[in-house]
Amino acid sequence: MAIYFAVLALLAAYLLSLIAYRLFFSPIRHIPGSKLAAATGWYETYYDVVQGGQFTFKLEEWHKYYGPIIRINPTEVHIRDPDFYDTIYTSSGPVDKPKELKHRFGLPDGIHATVEHDLHHIRRIALNPYFSKRQIYFLAPYIQERATKLANRLVNEYRDSAKPVIMNDAWATYTADVVTYYCFSWSWDFLAYPDFVAPFTATTKSLASLAHVSWHFPWLNSFFQSLPDWVLVAVKPAMKPIIALQQAVRKQIISIKSGSSLAQKDSAHKTIFHSLLTSNLPPQELEVERLQQEGTSIVGAGVETATSTMALATFYILKNPKFLQRLRKELQQVFPDPNKPPELSKLEQLPFLTAIIRECEYLLNDLPNQPIILPLKSYINGYSLHQLTALRLGNGVAQRLPRVSRTPIQYSIYTIPGGVPISMSAYLQHQDERIFPSSKTFNPDRWIDPTQERHLSRYLVSFSKGTRMCLGYNLAWAEMYIGLATIFRRVELELFETESDAVEMAREYFVPLPKKGTKGVRVLVK
């Protein structure tokens, strides 16, 4: 019994001393904020896990009370100041990630999980040519073929039917087809699945709720990663398609390295692994396991932002008949024959289509460079399958994005020491009324005036900024231009029992999610 009390006393003394250090001796003790949040990370865990993705909204509440700079947990500082974004997410100096993020998604050797700036820079340089705008133009005919297939299915199978289509699912299969083909030179034709419900995209969608469990209880990652694939499939059969992708990626890497890949030999479009294997990466960066993680993480990053943005755009366009009329009139100028789509470069010149995408991007929030479609073990670990108007409202990645500067950063009267995680939130940035008046209102016209567009674009961070900006920015834009133009030029849609709560962010699970019980953007084909 004496030993029992002694252990309790030692534990109590440790906890009290830890709290005392955090409150009175921490290098960020001078930063304003909740003392309870400064004392313990369990406060954040409560809002993330118990309350269900509500911590981002708590940050918004704290900023209103404490000001633009706050301490949000024992180790991290959060800033809400649109003019300071470029200081944290900079291109002019080395910026690391917190080391705690390395294993969050079960892909520690992928570019998205890379902690050290120098290693990230090496990996990014090898991938940049593959995602250049020039390369995306080469892919545009395939993107158009997928968009055409989506339009054909909507018209041929759903026209004049009382059966609604969930456009979130339709757009997800479209983007998944594009990104898997682009990365691996093959596609599983997700668009062919009944009702656009592919097991792969459906599984990833269902696992978003685990994102914060993985963040706050990282030991679960190690446990699930230690299990063989067959055990994971036995526990949750729905994981089978994700494991199949992981295994297919690994098989392709091995065949490419051995020179026996049919995809490599027979396709004019080379895989992402060809780009990496012919780069200047050192040998340890070209090992099979490392490349497998790189490929699967990039595929993941290529789905959610474009999917969410197009679903959001679909809702707001159909909700506003005047916007729908203006969009169709603009599309008819470059798309007079519905069966002869224009080149991507022509769509990029359409001001109203561009404004719609930007506004939804801003409403959705941001998808910097985080994976969305991950291998099975990564989803078990808590992550699921993130331009101008759609991008502002959509937000892509809704959770804050911590960065670590190696040197002190000065904000107003506060000095933040080097090595301290600092973050900002795309959601809070895009909802700032000083920059975006009536921020929760869908208003593409805010992007039409060239002078105003240049000003607002500075604060649009849907793909983040700096050295870790979204790798697939050009691909996402191409998917949105071609997808939205094709559907709204060729298909007559109307909303079916869908209100704004189906697209508005009510929960943050790394990506923005609507309130529970909503069924997505449902439409009827006329």
Coordinates of C-alpha atoms in Angstrom, one line a residue:
M1 CA 0.0 0.0 0.0
A2 CA 2.9 2.4 0.8
I3 CA 4.4 1.7 -2.6
Y4 CA 1.0 2.4 -4.2
F5 CA 0.7 5.8 -2.5
A6 CA 4.4 6.6 -3.3
V7 CA 3.7 6.0 -7.0
L8 CA 0.6 8.2 -6.9
A9 CA 2.6 10.9 -5.1
L10 CA 5.4 10.8 -7.7
L11 CA 2.9 10.9 -10.6
A12 CA 1.1 13.8 -9.0
A13 CA 4.3 15.6 -8.5
Y14 CA 5.3 15.0 -12.1
L15 CA 2.0 16.3 -13.4
L16 CA 2.1 19.4 -11.2
S17 CA 5.7 20.2 -12.2
L18 CA 4.8 19.7 -15.9
I19 CA 1.8 22.0 -15.6
A20 CA 4.0 24.6 -13.7
Y21 CA 6.6 24.4 -16.4
R22 CA 4.1 24.9 -19.2
L23 CA 2.4 27.8 -17.5
F24 CA 5.4 29.7 -16.0
F25 CA 8.6 28.6 -17.7
S26 CA 7.7 27.6 -21.3
P27 CA 9.3 29.7 -24.0
I28 CA 5.8 30.6 -25.2
R29 CA 4.4 31.4 -21.8
H30 CA 4.0 35.0 -22.8
I31 CA 1.6 34.2 -25.6
P32 CA -2.1 35.0 -24.8
G33 CA -4.6 32.3 -24.6
S34 CA -6.5 29.8 -22.5
K35 CA -4.5 28.7 -19.5
L36 CA -6.2 25.3 -19.5
A37 CA -5.2 24.8 -23.1
A38 CA -1.6 25.8 -22.3
A39 CA -1.5 23.4 -19.4
T40 CA -2.7 20.3 -21.2
G41 CA -3.3 18.9 -24.7
W42 CA -6.4 17.1 -23.5
Y43 CA -8.4 20.2 -24.0
E44 CA -7.7 20.0 -27.7
T45 CA -8.4 16.3 -27.6
Y46 CA -11.8 16.9 -26.1
Y47 CA -12.9 19.2 -28.8
D48 CA -11.5 17.1 -31.6
V49 CA -12.5 13.6 -30.5
V50 CA -15.3 13.9 -27.9
Q51 CA -17.1 16.9 -29.4
G52 CA -16.4 15.7 -33.0
G53 CA -14.1 18.0 -35.0
Q54 CA -14.9 21.3 -33.2
F55 CA -11.5 22.5 -32.3
T56 CA -11.2 24.8 -35.3
F57 CA -14.3 26.6 -34.3
K58 CA -12.9 26.9 -30.8
L59 CA -9.9 28.6 -32.3
E60 CA -12.2 31.1 -33.9
E61 CA -13.8 31.8 -30.6
W62 CA -10.5 32.3 -28.8
H63 CA -9.2 34.7 -31.4
K64 CA -12.3 36.9 -30.9
Y65 CA -11.5 37.0 -27.2
Y66 CA -7.7 37.0 -27.0
G67 CA -6.7 38.6 -30.3
P68 CA -4.8 37.6 -33.4
I69 CA -2.1 35.5 -31.7
I70 CA -2.9 32.8 -29.2
R71 CA -1.4 29.7 -27.6
I72 CA -3.6 26.8 -28.4
N73 CA -1.9 23.9 -26.6
P74 CA 1.3 23.4 -24.5
T75 CA 3.6 23.7 -27.5
E76 CA 1.9 25.6 -30.4
V77 CA 1.0 29.1 -31.4
H78 CA -1.8 30.0 -33.7
I79 CA -2.2 33.3 -35.6
R80 CA -5.2 34.8 -37.4
D81 CA -3.9 37.6 -39.5
P82 CA -4.2 37.4 -43.3
D83 CA -1.3 39.6 -43.9
F84 CA 1.0 37.3 -41.8
Y85 CA 0.3 34.2 -43.8
D86 CA 3.3 34.6 -46.2
T87 CA 5.6 34.9 -43.2
I88 CA 4.8 31.5 -41.9
Y89 CA 4.2 29.7 -45.2
T90 CA 7.3 31.3 -46.9
S91 CA 9.3 30.4 -49.9
S92 CA 12.4 32.4 -48.7
G93 CA 13.8 30.1 -46.0
P94 CA 13.8 26.7 -44.5
V95 CA 10.5 25.6 -42.9
D96 CA 10.1 22.3 -41.2
K97 CA 7.0 20.4 -40.0
P98 CA 6.5 19.3 -36.4
K99 CA 8.1 15.8 -36.1
E100 CA 4.8 14.6 -34.5
L101 CA 3.2 14.8 -37.9
K102 CA 5.6 12.3 -39.6
H103 CA 3.6 9.2 -38.8
R104 CA 0.1 10.6 -38.7
F105 CA -1.1 9.1 -41.9
G106 CA 1.1 6.0 -41.9
L107 CA 3.3 7.2 -44.8
P108 CA 6.3 8.6 -43.0
D109 CA 8.6 8.5 -46.1
G110 CA 6.2 10.3 -48.4
I111 CA 6.8 13.9 -49.4
H112 CA 3.7 15.0 -47.4
A113 CA 5.1 13.7 -44.1
T114 CA 8.6 14.9 -44.6
V115 CA 9.7 16.9 -41.5
E116 CA 13.0 18.4 -42.5
H117 CA 13.0 21.2 -45.1
D118 CA 16.2 20.0 -46.8
L119 CA 14.9 16.5 -47.5
H120 CA 11.5 17.9 -48.5
H121 CA 13.3 20.2 -51.0
I122 CA 15.1 17.3 -52.6
R123 CA 11.9 15.2 -53.0
R124 CA 10.0 18.2 -54.2
I125 CA 12.5 19.0 -56.9
A126 CA 12.3 15.5 -58.3
L127 CA 8.5 15.7 -58.5
N128 CA 8.0 19.3 -59.7
P129 CA 8.5 18.5 -63.5
Y130 CA 5.9 15.8 -63.4
F131 CA 3.2 18.2 -62.1
S132 CA 4.1 21.2 -64.3
K133 CA 1.4 22.9 -66.3
R134 CA 3.0 21.7 -69.5
Q135 CA 2.6 18.1 -68.3
I136 CA -1.0 18.6 -67.3
Y137 CA -1.8 19.9 -70.8
F138 CA -0.6 16.5 -72.1
L139 CA -3.0 14.9 -69.7
A140 CA -6.0 17.1 -70.6
P141 CA -7.4 14.8 -73.3
Y142 CA -7.7 11.9 -70.8
I143 CA -9.3 14.3 -68.3
Q144 CA -11.8 15.3 -71.0
E145 CA -12.5 11.6 -71.8
R146 CA -13.3 11.0 -68.1
A147 CA -15.6 14.0 -67.9
T148 CA -17.3 13.0 -71.1
K149 CA -18.0 9.5 -69.7
L150 CA -19.4 11.1 -66.6
A151 CA -21.7 13.3 -68.7
N152 CA -22.8 10.4 -70.8
R153 CA -23.7 8.3 -67.8
L154 CA -25.7 11.1 -66.3
V155 CA -27.7 11.6 -69.5
N156 CA -28.1 8.0 -70.5
E157 CA -28.9 6.5 -67.1
Y158 CA -30.5 9.2 -65.1
R159 CA -32.3 11.6 -67.5
D160 CA -36.0 12.0 -66.7
S161 CA -35.6 9.6 -63.8
A162 CA -36.9 10.1 -60.3
K163 CA -33.6 8.7 -59.0
P164 CA -31.2 11.3 -57.6
V165 CA -27.5 11.3 -58.2
I166 CA -25.1 12.2 -55.4
M167 CA -22.7 14.4 -57.1
N168 CA -20.1 14.1 -54.4
D169 CA -19.8 10.4 -55.4
A170 CA -19.8 11.2 -59.1
W171 CA -17.0 13.7 -58.8
A172 CA -15.0 11.5 -56.5
T173 CA -14.9 8.7 -59.1
Y174 CA -14.0 11.2 -61.8
T175 CA -11.1 12.6 -59.9
A176 CA -9.9 9.1 -58.7
D177 CA -9.8 7.9 -62.3
V178 CA -7.8 10.9 -63.4
V179 CA -5.2 10.8 -60.6
T180 CA -4.6 7.0 -60.7
Y181 CA -4.1 7.1 -64.4
Y182 CA -1.8 10.1 -64.2
C183 CA 0.4 8.6 -61.5
F184 CA 0.4 5.0 -62.6
S185 CA -0.7 4.9 -66.3
W186 CA -3.7 2.7 -65.5
S187 CA -7.1 3.3 -64.1
W188 CA -9.7 1.1 -62.3
D189 CA -12.5 2.9 -64.1
F190 CA -14.2 4.0 -60.9
L191 CA -16.7 5.9 -63.0
A192 CA -18.2 2.7 -64.2
Y193 CA -19.5 1.6 -60.8
P194 CA -23.3 1.6 -60.2
D195 CA -24.5 5.0 -58.8
F196 CA -20.8 6.1 -58.8
V197 CA -20.3 4.3 -55.5
A198 CA -16.9 2.7 -56.0
P199 CA -15.7 0.6 -53.0
F200 CA -12.4 2.4 -53.0
T201 CA -13.8 6.0 -52.8
A202 CA -16.6 4.9 -50.5
T203 CA -14.2 3.4 -48.0
T204 CA -11.9 6.4 -47.9
K205 CA -14.9 8.7 -47.5
S206 CA -16.2 6.7 -44.5
L207 CA -12.9 6.8 -42.5
A208 CA -12.6 10.6 -42.2
S209 CA -13.9 10.4 -38.6
L210 CA -10.7 8.7 -37.5
A211 CA -8.5 11.6 -38.4
H212 CA -8.3 13.1 -34.9
V213 CA -8.0 9.8 -33.1
S214 CA -4.9 9.2 -35.1
W215 CA -3.6 12.7 -34.3
H216 CA -4.1 12.4 -30.5
F217 CA -3.4 8.8 -30.0
P218 CA -0.4 8.0 -32.3
W219 CA 0.3 4.7 -30.6
L220 CA -2.7 3.4 -32.5
N221 CA -0.7 3.9 -35.7
S222 CA 2.1 1.6 -34.6
F223 CA -0.4 -1.0 -33.6
F224 CA -2.3 -1.1 -36.8
Q225 CA 0.8 -0.9 -38.9
S226 CA 2.1 -4.0 -37.2
L227 CA -0.8 -6.1 -38.4
P228 CA -0.7 -8.1 -41.6
D229 CA -3.0 -7.0 -44.4
W230 CA -5.1 -10.1 -44.2
V231 CA -5.9 -9.3 -40.5
L232 CA -7.0 -5.8 -41.4
V233 CA -9.2 -7.1 -44.2
A234 CA -10.7 -9.7 -41.8
V235 CA -11.5 -6.9 -39.3
K236 CA -12.9 -4.5 -41.9
P237 CA -13.6 -6.1 -45.3
A238 CA -14.3 -2.7 -46.9
M239 CA -10.5 -2.0 -46.7
K240 CA -9.8 -4.6 -49.4
P241 CA -9.8 -2.1 -52.3
I242 CA -7.4 0.2 -50.6
I243 CA -5.0 -2.7 -49.9
A244 CA -5.4 -3.7 -53.5
L245 CA -4.2 -0.3 -54.6
Q246 CA -1.2 -0.4 -52.3
Q247 CA -0.2 -3.8 -53.6
A248 CA -0.7 -2.8 -57.2
V249 CA 1.5 0.2 -56.6
R250 CA 4.3 -1.9 -55.1
K251 CA 4.1 -4.4 -57.9
Q252 CA 4.4 -1.7 -60.5
I253 CA 7.4 -0.2 -58.9
I254 CA 9.2 -3.5 -58.8
S255 CA 8.3 -4.2 -62.5
I256 CA 9.5 -0.7 -63.6
K257 CA 12.8 -1.1 -61.7
S258 CA 13.3 -4.5 -63.4
G259 CA 12.3 -3.1 -66.8
S260 CA 9.3 -5.4 -67.3
S261 CA 6.5 -2.9 -66.7
L262 CA 3.9 -3.0 -69.6
A263 CA 2.5 0.4 -68.4
Q264 CA 6.0 1.8 -68.8
K265 CA 6.7 0.3 -72.2
D266 CA 3.3 0.6 -74.0
S267 CA 2.0 3.9 -72.8
A268 CA 2.9 7.3 -74.1
H269 CA 2.2 8.6 -70.7
K270 CA 4.9 7.6 -68.3
T271 CA 4.3 6.9 -64.6
I272 CA 5.3 9.0 -61.7
F273 CA 7.9 6.4 -60.8
H274 CA 9.6 6.9 -64.2
S275 CA 10.0 10.5 -63.3
L276 CA 11.4 9.7 -59.9
L277 CA 13.7 6.9 -61.1
T278 CA 15.2 9.1 -63.8
S279 CA 15.7 12.0 -61.3
N280 CA 18.8 12.9 -59.3
L281 CA 17.4 11.4 -56.1
P282 CA 20.0 9.4 -54.1
P283 CA 19.7 5.6 -54.1
Q284 CA 18.0 5.4 -50.6
E285 CA 15.2 7.6 -52.0
L286 CA 14.5 5.1 -54.7
E287 CA 13.9 2.0 -52.6
V288 CA 10.6 0.2 -53.2
E289 CA 9.0 1.0 -49.9
R290 CA 9.9 4.7 -50.1
L291 CA 8.5 5.0 -53.7
Q292 CA 5.3 3.1 -52.7
Q293 CA 4.6 5.6 -49.9
E294 CA 5.3 8.5 -52.3
G295 CA 3.0 7.2 -55.0
T296 CA 0.1 6.4 -52.7
S297 CA 0.3 9.7 -50.8
I298 CA 0.3 11.7 -54.0
V299 CA -2.7 9.8 -55.3
G300 CA -4.4 10.6 -52.0
A301 CA -3.6 14.3 -52.4
G302 CA -5.2 14.4 -55.8
V303 CA -8.8 13.5 -54.9
E304 CA -10.5 15.4 -52.1
T305 CA -9.9 19.1 -53.0
A306 CA -11.2 18.9 -56.6
T307 CA -14.0 16.6 -55.5
S308 CA -15.2 18.9 -52.7
T309 CA -14.8 22.0 -54.8
M310 CA -16.8 20.6 -57.7
A311 CA -19.6 19.3 -55.4
L312 CA -19.8 22.7 -53.8
A313 CA -19.8 24.5 -57.1
T314 CA -22.6 22.2 -58.4
F315 CA -24.7 23.1 -55.4
Y316 CA -24.3 26.9 -55.6
I317 CA -24.6 27.1 -59.4
L318 CA -27.9 25.2 -59.3
K319 CA -29.1 27.1 -56.3
N320 CA -28.6 30.4 -58.1
P321 CA -30.4 30.4 -61.5
K322 CA -28.8 33.6 -62.6
F323 CA -25.3 32.2 -62.1
L324 CA -26.3 29.1 -64.0
Q325 CA -27.6 31.1 -66.9
R326 CA -24.4 33.2 -67.0
L327 CA -22.2 30.2 -66.8
R328 CA -24.0 28.4 -69.7
K329 CA -23.9 31.6 -71.8
E330 CA -20.2 31.9 -71.3
L331 CA -19.6 28.2 -72.0
Q332 CA -21.5 28.3 -75.3
Q333 CA -19.0 30.9 -76.6
V334 CA -16.1 28.4 -76.5
F335 CA -18.2 25.2 -76.4
P336 CA -20.9 25.8 -79.2
D337 CA -21.2 22.0 -80.0
P338 CA -21.8 20.0 -76.8
N339 CA -20.1 17.1 -78.4
K340 CA -16.9 19.0 -79.3
P341 CA -15.3 20.2 -76.1
P342 CA -12.7 23.0 -76.3
E343 CA -9.1 22.7 -75.2
L344 CA -8.2 23.3 -71.6
S345 CA -6.4 26.6 -72.5
K346 CA -9.7 28.0 -73.8
L347 CA -11.6 27.1 -70.6
E348 CA -8.9 28.8 -68.6
Q349 CA -9.7 32.1 -70.3
L350 CA -13.3 32.1 -69.2
P351 CA -13.7 34.7 -66.4
F352 CA -17.0 33.6 -64.8
L353 CA -16.1 29.9 -64.7
T354 CA -12.7 30.8 -63.2
A355 CA -14.5 33.0 -60.6
I356 CA -16.9 30.2 -59.7
I357 CA -14.0 27.9 -59.0
R358 CA -12.1 30.5 -57.0
E359 CA -15.1 31.3 -54.8
C360 CA -15.8 27.6 -54.0
E361 CA -12.1 27.1 -53.3
Y362 CA -12.2 29.9 -50.8
L363 CA -15.4 28.5 -49.2
L364 CA -14.0 25.0 -49.1
N365 CA -10.6 25.9 -47.6
D366 CA -7.3 24.6 -48.4
L367 CA -5.5 21.5 -49.6
P368 CA -1.9 22.1 -49.5
N369 CA 0.1 19.0 -49.9
Q370 CA -1.5 16.4 -47.7
P371 CA -2.5 12.9 -48.9
I372 CA -6.2 12.0 -49.3
I373 CA -6.2 8.5 -50.7
L374 CA -3.9 6.4 -48.6
P375 CA -3.1 2.7 -48.3
L376 CA -5.2 0.6 -46.0
K377 CA -3.0 0.9 -42.9
S378 CA -2.9 4.7 -43.3
Y379 CA -6.7 4.9 -43.3
I380 CA -6.9 2.7 -40.3
N381 CA -4.5 5.2 -38.8
G382 CA -7.1 7.9 -39.2
Y383 CA -7.1 9.5 -42.6
S384 CA -9.5 9.3 -45.4
L385 CA -9.8 10.4 -48.8
H386 CA -8.1 17.4 -48.8
Q387 CA -10.8 27.3 -58.2
L388 CA -11.4 30.6 -57.0
T389 CA -15.0 30.8 -55.7
A390 CA -15.4 27.1 -55.2
L391 CA -11.9 27.1 -53.7
R392 CA -12.6 29.9 -51.2
L393 CA -15.8 28.3 -49.8
G394 CA -14.5 24.8 -50.0
N395 CA -11.3 24.9 -47.9
G396 CA -9.9 21.4 -48.9
V397 CA -7.8 20.9 -45.8
A398 CA -9.7 22.6 -43.0
Q399 CA -7.3 21.9 -40.2
R400 CA -4.5 24.3 -39.3
L401 CA -1.1 23.5 -40.8
P402 CA 1.7 23.8 -38.3
R403 CA 5.1 24.9 -39.5
V404 CA 8.4 25.2 -37.6
S405 CA 10.8 28.1 -38.2
R406 CA 14.4 27.5 -37.3
T407 CA 14.8 31.1 -36.3
P408 CA 12.6 33.4 -34.1
I409 CA 9.6 35.0 -35.7
Q410 CA 8.3 38.4 -34.5
Y411 CA 4.6 39.1 -34.5
S412 CA 3.6 42.5 -33.1
I413 CA 5.2 42.7 -29.6
Y414 CA 5.5 38.9 -29.4
T415 CA 8.7 37.0 -30.2
I416 CA 8.1 33.3 -31.0
P417 CA 11.3 31.3 -30.5
G418 CA 12.7 29.1 -33.3
G419 CA 11.6 25.5 -33.0
V420 CA 8.0 26.4 -31.9
P421 CA 5.2 25.1 -34.1
I422 CA 3.2 28.0 -35.6
S423 CA 0.0 27.6 -37.5
M424 CA -2.8 29.3 -39.4
S425 CA -6.1 28.1 -40.7
A426 CA -7.4 28.4 -44.2
Y427 CA -10.9 28.2 -42.9
L428 CA -10.4 31.3 -40.7
Q429 CA -8.4 33.1 -43.4
H430 CA -11.2 32.6 -45.9
Q431 CA -13.9 33.7 -43.4
D432 CA -12.1 37.0 -42.6
E433 CA -14.7 39.7 -43.2
R434 CA -12.0 42.4 -43.6
I435 CA -10.8 40.6 -46.7
F436 CA -13.9 38.8 -47.9
P437 CA -17.0 40.8 -47.0
S438 CA -20.1 38.6 -46.6
S439 CA -17.6 35.7 -46.5
K440 CA -20.2 33.0 -46.1
T441 CA -22.1 34.1 -49.2
F442 CA -21.4 32.5 -52.6
N443 CA -20.4 35.5 -54.8
P444 CA -18.3 34.8 -57.9
D445 CA -18.5 38.5 -58.9
R446 CA -16.0 39.4 -56.2
W447 CA -13.4 37.8 -58.5
I448 CA -14.4 39.4 -61.8
D449 CA -12.7 42.8 -61.5
P450 CA -9.0 42.3 -62.3
T451 CA -7.7 44.7 -59.7
Q452 CA -9.9 43.2 -57.0
E453 CA -9.1 39.7 -58.2
R454 CA -5.3 40.3 -57.8
H455 CA -5.9 41.7 -54.3
L456 CA -8.1 38.8 -53.1
S457 CA -5.9 36.2 -54.7
R458 CA -3.1 37.2 -52.3
Y459 CA -5.3 35.9 -49.4
L460 CA -6.7 32.8 -51.1
V461 CA -4.7 29.9 -49.6
S462 CA -6.7 26.8 -50.6
F463 CA -3.5 25.2 -51.9
S464 CA -1.4 26.8 -49.2
K465 CA 1.8 28.8 -50.0
G466 CA 5.5 28.6 -49.7
T467 CA 7.9 25.7 -50.3
R468 CA 5.2 23.2 -49.2
M469 CA 2.5 24.5 -51.4
C470 CA 0.2 21.9 -53.0
L471 CA 2.1 19.8 -55.5
G472 CA -1.0 19.0 -57.6
Y473 CA -2.3 22.6 -58.0
N474 CA -2.3 22.5 -61.8
L475 CA -3.9 19.0 -61.9
A476 CA -6.7 20.1 -59.6
W477 CA -7.4 23.2 -61.7
A478 CA -7.5 21.2 -64.9
E479 CA -10.0 18.7 -63.4
M480 CA -12.2 21.4 -62.2
Y481 CA -12.2 23.4 -65.4
I482 CA -12.9 20.4 -67.6
G483 CA -15.3 18.7 -65.3
L484 CA -17.5 21.6 -64.5
A485 CA -17.5 22.9 -68.1
T486 CA -18.4 19.5 -69.5
I487 CA -21.3 18.8 -67.1
F488 CA -22.9 22.2 -67.2
R489 CA -22.6 22.4 -70.9
R490 CA -24.0 19.0 -71.6
V491 CA -26.3 18.0 -68.7
E492 CA -29.4 19.7 -67.3
L493 CA -29.4 19.3 -63.6
E494 CA -31.7 20.4 -60.7
L495 CA -31.1 20.1 -57.0
F496 CA -33.1 17.4 -55.2
E497 CA -33.8 17.9 -51.5
T498 CA -30.4 19.5 -50.9
E499 CA -29.9 22.6 -48.8
S500 CA -26.8 24.5 -47.8
D501 CA -26.2 22.3 -44.7
A502 CA -25.0 19.6 -47.2
V503 CA -22.0 21.6 -48.2
E504 CA -21.3 24.0 -45.2
M505 CA -18.5 22.9 -42.9
A506 CA -19.9 21.9 -39.5
R507 CA -17.1 19.5 -38.5
E508 CA -13.4 19.5 -39.2
Y509 CA -11.7 16.1 -39.6
F510 CA -8.6 17.4 -41.3
V511 CA -10.9 17.9 -44.3
P512 CA -14.2 19.9 -43.9
L513 CA -17.3 17.8 -43.3
P514 CA -21.0 18.9 -43.2
K515 CA -23.2 18.1 -40.3
K516 CA -24.1 14.5 -39.6
G517 CA -27.1 13.1 -41.4
T518 CA -26.7 15.2 -44.6
K519 CA -26.6 13.1 -47.8
G520 CA -24.4 15.2 -50.1
V521 CA -25.3 17.3 -53.1
R522 CA -28.2 15.3 -54.7
V523 CA -29.5 16.2 -58.2
L524 CA -32.0 15.0 -60.7
V525 CA -31.1 14.9 -64.4
K526 CA -33.7 16.6 -66.6

